[in-house]
């Protein structure tokens, strides 16, 4: 097309038809400009397509990581619930009547009281995103905000778990082990009068409070609910695109 305009322009110039020559020259320039603009547009489309493809790969990896983290958190929470159920069963027996209490049943129904499971999520993908230029590829503003706040959300939740775990390790566990055999309360050497002591009751009352702190108190809100919502939203925003 440009050659066609150039041929006409040369012929017009030879015939001294200046006005028409000028028009054809302008037309040729216009076509060149259109060609440049189209080339730039195609280049932009290609760059956007490449960037979107890279973003999709990152989102897929992020989605997989947080699906695994959700599974792990659900498992950890289930153990916290078992610990709480065992602890509350023991509390329900207070004050314990040493003459009528079924020691074998007490051992069996309270064996999970000291579970110390903690949530330790995989963070390889999210750290590589937040701490590198790859973060610029994430286009969703809400997802960007969730990723930036993730470490704080996680730390706030883990603080309650660590406190509960340390209480079992340094206070509740050692005091119970000083008086109760690994075999349980039915061990013939066990002094049943310990079951009526203030120390014994306090072990389980403090344990209940520690576990409830993980769950956000009696209302069940707090940091556990916050981290669950954060994980669910990250999973939702990073989900594969519908075909």
Tab-separated table of C-alpha atoms in Angstrom:
chain	number	residue	atom	x	y	z
A	1	UNK	CA	0.000	0.000	0.000
A	2	UNK	CA	2.836	2.401	0.882
A	3	UNK	CA	4.587	1.590	-2.422
A	4	UNK	CA	1.343	2.340	-4.233
A	5	UNK	CA	1.114	5.799	-2.622
A	6	UNK	CA	4.794	6.430	-3.311
A	7	UNK	CA	4.339	5.600	-7.015
A	8	UNK	CA	1.371	7.963	-7.323
A	9	UNK	CA	3.237	10.684	-5.428
A	10	UNK	CA	6.200	10.519	-7.810
A	11	UNK	CA	3.924	10.686	-10.822
A	12	UNK	CA	2.101	13.700	-9.391
A	13	UNK	CA	5.404	15.421	-8.735
A	14	UNK	CA	6.500	14.907	-12.342
A	15	UNK	CA	3.191	16.284	-13.588
A	16	UNK	CA	3.606	19.302	-11.266
A	17	UNK	CA	0.310	18.609	-9.551
A	18	UNK	CA	1.428	19.935	-6.167
A	19	UNK	CA	-1.895	19.864	-4.314
A	20	UNK	CA	-2.626	16.258	-5.099
A	21	UNK	CA	1.020	15.403	-4.438
A	22	UNK	CA	0.724	16.891	-0.957
A	23	UNK	CA	-2.445	14.928	-0.236
A	24	UNK	CA	-0.856	11.674	-1.277
A	25	UNK	CA	2.251	12.457	0.785
A	26	UNK	CA	0.061	13.066	3.812
A	27	UNK	CA	-1.736	9.801	3.122
A	28	UNK	CA	1.556	7.960	3.002
A	29	UNK	CA	2.629	9.499	6.323
A	30	UNK	CA	-0.741	8.610	7.826
A	31	UNK	CA	-0.344	4.982	6.799
A	32	UNK	CA	3.133	4.841	8.295
A	33	UNK	CA	1.815	6.252	11.571
A	34	UNK	CA	-1.059	3.752	11.613
A	35	UNK	CA	1.429	0.949	11.031
A	36	UNK	CA	3.593	2.114	13.929
A	37	UNK	CA	0.598	2.418	16.248
A	38	UNK	CA	-0.614	-1.053	15.298
A	39	UNK	CA	2.844	-2.483	15.910
A	40	UNK	CA	2.963	-0.828	19.340
A	41	UNK	CA	-0.505	-2.132	20.161
A	42	UNK	CA	0.462	-5.671	19.173
A	43	UNK	CA	3.603	-5.345	21.293
A	44	UNK	CA	1.529	-4.186	24.281
A	45	UNK	CA	-0.892	-7.062	23.797
A	46	UNK	CA	1.987	-9.522	23.742
A	47	UNK	CA	3.516	-8.021	26.896
A	48	UNK	CA	0.161	-8.117	28.691
A	49	UNK	CA	-0.372	-11.708	27.593
A	50	UNK	CA	3.073	-12.721	28.870
A	51	UNK	CA	2.534	-10.861	32.173
A	52	UNK	CA	-0.878	-12.488	32.630
A	53	UNK	CA	0.607	-15.913	31.973
A	54	UNK	CA	3.320	-15.307	34.589
A	55	UNK	CA	0.718	-14.046	37.059
A	56	UNK	CA	-1.404	-17.140	36.478
A	57	UNK	CA	1.550	-19.420	37.219
A	58	UNK	CA	2.219	-17.555	40.464
A	59	UNK	CA	-1.444	-17.663	41.461
A	60	UNK	CA	-1.615	-21.399	40.779
A	61	UNK	CA	1.389	-22.005	43.041
A	62	UNK	CA	-0.069	-19.718	45.713
A	63	UNK	CA	-3.433	-21.459	45.498
A	64	UNK	CA	-1.863	-24.886	45.948
A	65	UNK	CA	0.226	-23.698	48.899
A	66	UNK	CA	-2.758	-22.239	50.739
A	67	UNK	CA	-4.968	-25.238	50.033
A	68	UNK	CA	-2.327	-27.332	51.807
A	69	UNK	CA	-2.128	-24.767	54.615
A	70	UNK	CA	-5.899	-24.875	55.047
A	71	UNK	CA	-5.768	-28.666	55.375
A	72	UNK	CA	-3.000	-28.416	57.961
A	73	UNK	CA	-4.833	-25.739	59.967
A	74	UNK	CA	-8.046	-27.780	59.952
A	75	UNK	CA	-6.097	-30.766	61.284
A	76	UNK	CA	-4.410	-28.717	64.012
A	77	UNK	CA	-7.739	-27.195	65.062
A	78	UNK	CA	-9.277	-30.673	65.279
A	79	UNK	CA	-6.556	-31.650	67.781
A	80	UNK	CA	-7.192	-28.487	69.789
A	81	UNK	CA	-10.863	-29.506	69.942
A	82	UNK	CA	-9.907	-32.968	71.184
A	83	UNK	CA	-7.708	-31.416	73.861
A	84	UNK	CA	-10.521	-29.090	74.911
A	85	UNK	CA	-13.041	-31.952	75.059
A	86	UNK	CA	-10.721	-34.052	77.243
A	87	UNK	CA	-9.990	-31.106	79.508
A	88	UNK	CA	-13.648	-30.219	79.908
A	89	UNK	CA	-14.554	-33.812	80.668
A	90	UNK	CA	-12.099	-33.757	83.549
A	91	UNK	CA	-13.486	-30.435	84.793
A	92	UNK	CA	-16.999	-31.861	84.616
A	93	UNK	CA	-15.950	-34.446	87.223
A	94	UNK	CA	-14.882	-31.830	89.796
A	95	UNK	CA	-15.036	-32.165	92.713
A	96	UNK	CA	-13.950	-35.762	92.242
A	97	UNK	CA	-15.294	-38.403	94.599
A	98	UNK	CA	-12.380	-40.799	95.021
A	99	UNK	CA	-14.686	-43.545	96.259
A	100	UNK	CA	-16.862	-43.691	93.150
A	101	UNK	CA	-14.672	-42.378	90.326
A	102	UNK	CA	-13.885	-44.850	87.521
A	103	UNK	CA	-10.128	-44.333	87.118
A	104	UNK	CA	-9.791	-46.369	83.921
A	105	UNK	CA	-12.576	-44.370	82.290
A	106	UNK	CA	-11.017	-41.128	83.525
A	107	UNK	CA	-7.708	-42.019	81.894
A	108	UNK	CA	-9.361	-42.984	78.615
A	109	UNK	CA	-11.604	-39.933	78.344
A	110	UNK	CA	-8.942	-37.371	79.235
A	111	UNK	CA	-5.952	-38.756	77.338
A	112	UNK	CA	-5.911	-35.913	74.786
A	113	UNK	CA	-5.851	-33.044	77.287
A	114	UNK	CA	-2.166	-32.241	76.718
A	115	UNK	CA	-2.064	-32.227	72.899
A	116	UNK	CA	0.406	-29.528	71.791
A	117	UNK	CA	-0.050	-29.297	68.037
A	118	UNK	CA	0.831	-26.005	66.335
A	119	UNK	CA	0.147	-24.532	62.903
A	120	UNK	CA	3.336	-24.244	60.814
A	121	UNK	CA	2.231	-23.384	57.272
A	122	UNK	CA	4.246	-23.617	54.092
A	123	UNK	CA	5.326	-20.103	53.078
A	124	UNK	CA	7.778	-20.573	50.235
A	125	UNK	CA	5.524	-19.174	47.517
A	126	UNK	CA	4.107	-16.247	49.472
A	127	UNK	CA	7.555	-15.174	50.670
A	128	UNK	CA	8.991	-15.306	47.164
A	129	UNK	CA	6.083	-13.144	46.017
A	130	UNK	CA	6.110	-10.491	48.727
A	131	UNK	CA	9.886	-10.136	48.887
A	132	UNK	CA	10.637	-9.954	45.152
A	133	UNK	CA	9.589	-8.022	42.059
A	134	UNK	CA	7.190	-10.869	41.240
A	135	UNK	CA	4.749	-9.156	43.595
A	136	UNK	CA	4.197	-6.482	40.919
A	137	UNK	CA	2.594	-9.136	38.711
A	138	UNK	CA	-0.305	-9.601	41.153
A	139	UNK	CA	-3.054	-7.371	39.779
A	140	UNK	CA	-5.790	-7.873	42.395
A	141	UNK	CA	-5.476	-5.165	45.053
A	142	UNK	CA	-7.346	-7.130	47.725
A	143	UNK	CA	-5.096	-10.142	47.233
A	144	UNK	CA	-2.005	-7.924	47.413
A	145	UNK	CA	-3.197	-6.521	50.747
A	146	UNK	CA	-3.881	-10.008	52.136
A	147	UNK	CA	-0.431	-11.235	51.129
A	148	UNK	CA	1.294	-8.246	52.732
A	149	UNK	CA	-0.617	-8.702	56.012
A	150	UNK	CA	-0.173	-12.490	56.126
A	151	UNK	CA	2.891	-12.592	58.394
A	152	UNK	CA	1.207	-10.413	61.023
A	153	UNK	CA	-1.997	-12.471	60.914
A	154	UNK	CA	-0.004	-15.691	61.288
A	155	UNK	CA	2.159	-14.344	64.121
A	156	UNK	CA	-0.879	-13.173	66.100
A	157	UNK	CA	-2.494	-16.601	65.837
A	158	UNK	CA	0.682	-18.573	66.565
A	159	UNK	CA	1.275	-16.515	69.702
A	160	UNK	CA	-1.766	-18.086	71.367
A	161	UNK	CA	-0.755	-21.597	70.298
A	162	UNK	CA	2.791	-21.172	71.559
A	163	UNK	CA	1.588	-19.871	74.924
A	164	UNK	CA	-0.754	-22.852	75.328
A	165	UNK	CA	1.966	-25.290	74.296
A	166	UNK	CA	4.526	-23.777	76.670
A	167	UNK	CA	2.038	-23.927	79.541
A	168	UNK	CA	1.694	-27.692	79.063
A	169	UNK	CA	5.446	-28.108	78.725
A	170	UNK	CA	6.561	-25.992	81.671
A	171	UNK	CA	3.653	-25.952	84.141
A	172	UNK	CA	0.723	-28.306	83.614
A	173	UNK	CA	2.607	-31.322	82.293
A	174	UNK	CA	5.434	-31.426	84.868
A	175	UNK	CA	3.056	-31.057	87.825
A	176	UNK	CA	0.821	-33.833	86.570
A	177	UNK	CA	3.794	-36.086	85.810
A	178	UNK	CA	5.092	-35.634	89.356
A	179	UNK	CA	1.942	-37.314	90.633
A	180	UNK	CA	0.467	-39.464	87.855
A	181	UNK	CA	2.052	-42.409	86.044
A	182	UNK	CA	2.209	-42.694	82.260
A	183	UNK	CA	-0.045	-45.715	82.742
A	184	UNK	CA	-2.808	-43.403	83.929
A	185	UNK	CA	-4.840	-42.854	87.047
A	186	UNK	CA	-5.531	-46.569	87.507
A	187	UNK	CA	-1.874	-47.272	88.369
A	188	UNK	CA	-1.925	-48.999	91.774
A	189	UNK	CA	0.771	-46.640	93.086
A	190	UNK	CA	-1.344	-43.541	92.345
A	191	UNK	CA	-2.623	-41.623	95.360
A	192	UNK	CA	-6.251	-40.905	94.497
A	193	UNK	CA	-6.376	-38.062	96.990
A	194	UNK	CA	-4.346	-36.001	94.491
A	195	UNK	CA	-7.497	-35.833	92.359
A	196	UNK	CA	-9.119	-33.680	95.038
A	197	UNK	CA	-6.234	-31.219	95.324
A	198	UNK	CA	-6.380	-27.592	94.226
A	199	UNK	CA	-3.237	-28.078	92.156
A	200	UNK	CA	-4.832	-30.876	90.151
A	201	UNK	CA	-7.951	-28.854	89.437
A	202	UNK	CA	-5.918	-25.766	88.503
A	203	UNK	CA	-3.972	-27.774	85.928
A	204	UNK	CA	-7.159	-28.389	83.977
A	205	UNK	CA	-8.752	-24.999	84.582
A	206	UNK	CA	-5.661	-23.222	83.226
A	207	UNK	CA	-5.455	-25.671	80.349
A	208	UNK	CA	-9.049	-24.904	79.403
A	209	UNK	CA	-8.336	-21.168	79.433
A	210	UNK	CA	-5.236	-21.634	77.267
A	211	UNK	CA	-7.138	-23.616	74.646
A	212	UNK	CA	-10.027	-21.150	74.666
A	213	UNK	CA	-7.517	-18.371	73.986
A	214	UNK	CA	-6.567	-20.219	70.789
A	215	UNK	CA	-10.208	-20.341	69.748
A	216	UNK	CA	-10.715	-16.691	70.574
A	217	UNK	CA	-12.415	-17.112	73.924
A	218	UNK	CA	-15.924	-18.309	74.609
A	219	UNK	CA	-17.310	-16.438	71.579
A	220	UNK	CA	-14.995	-18.234	69.158
A	221	UNK	CA	-13.745	-15.092	67.412
A	222	UNK	CA	-10.249	-13.687	67.622
A	223	UNK	CA	-7.105	-14.688	65.774
A	224	UNK	CA	-8.218	-18.187	64.742
A	225	UNK	CA	-11.250	-16.826	62.936
A	226	UNK	CA	-9.131	-14.107	61.360
A	227	UNK	CA	-6.526	-16.497	59.982
A	228	UNK	CA	-9.210	-18.894	58.726
A	229	UNK	CA	-10.909	-16.057	56.847
A	230	UNK	CA	-7.580	-14.864	55.448
A	231	UNK	CA	-6.677	-18.319	54.151
A	232	UNK	CA	-10.116	-18.851	52.631
A	233	UNK	CA	-10.024	-15.478	50.868
A	234	UNK	CA	-6.524	-16.025	49.466
A	235	UNK	CA	-7.671	-19.398	48.139
A	236	UNK	CA	-10.723	-17.774	46.565
A	237	UNK	CA	-8.803	-14.915	44.929
A	238	UNK	CA	-6.058	-17.200	43.583
A	239	UNK	CA	-8.402	-19.887	42.261
A	240	UNK	CA	-7.929	-21.033	38.634
A	241	UNK	CA	-9.888	-19.067	36.069
A	242	UNK	CA	-13.079	-20.612	34.784
A	243	UNK	CA	-12.762	-21.794	31.212
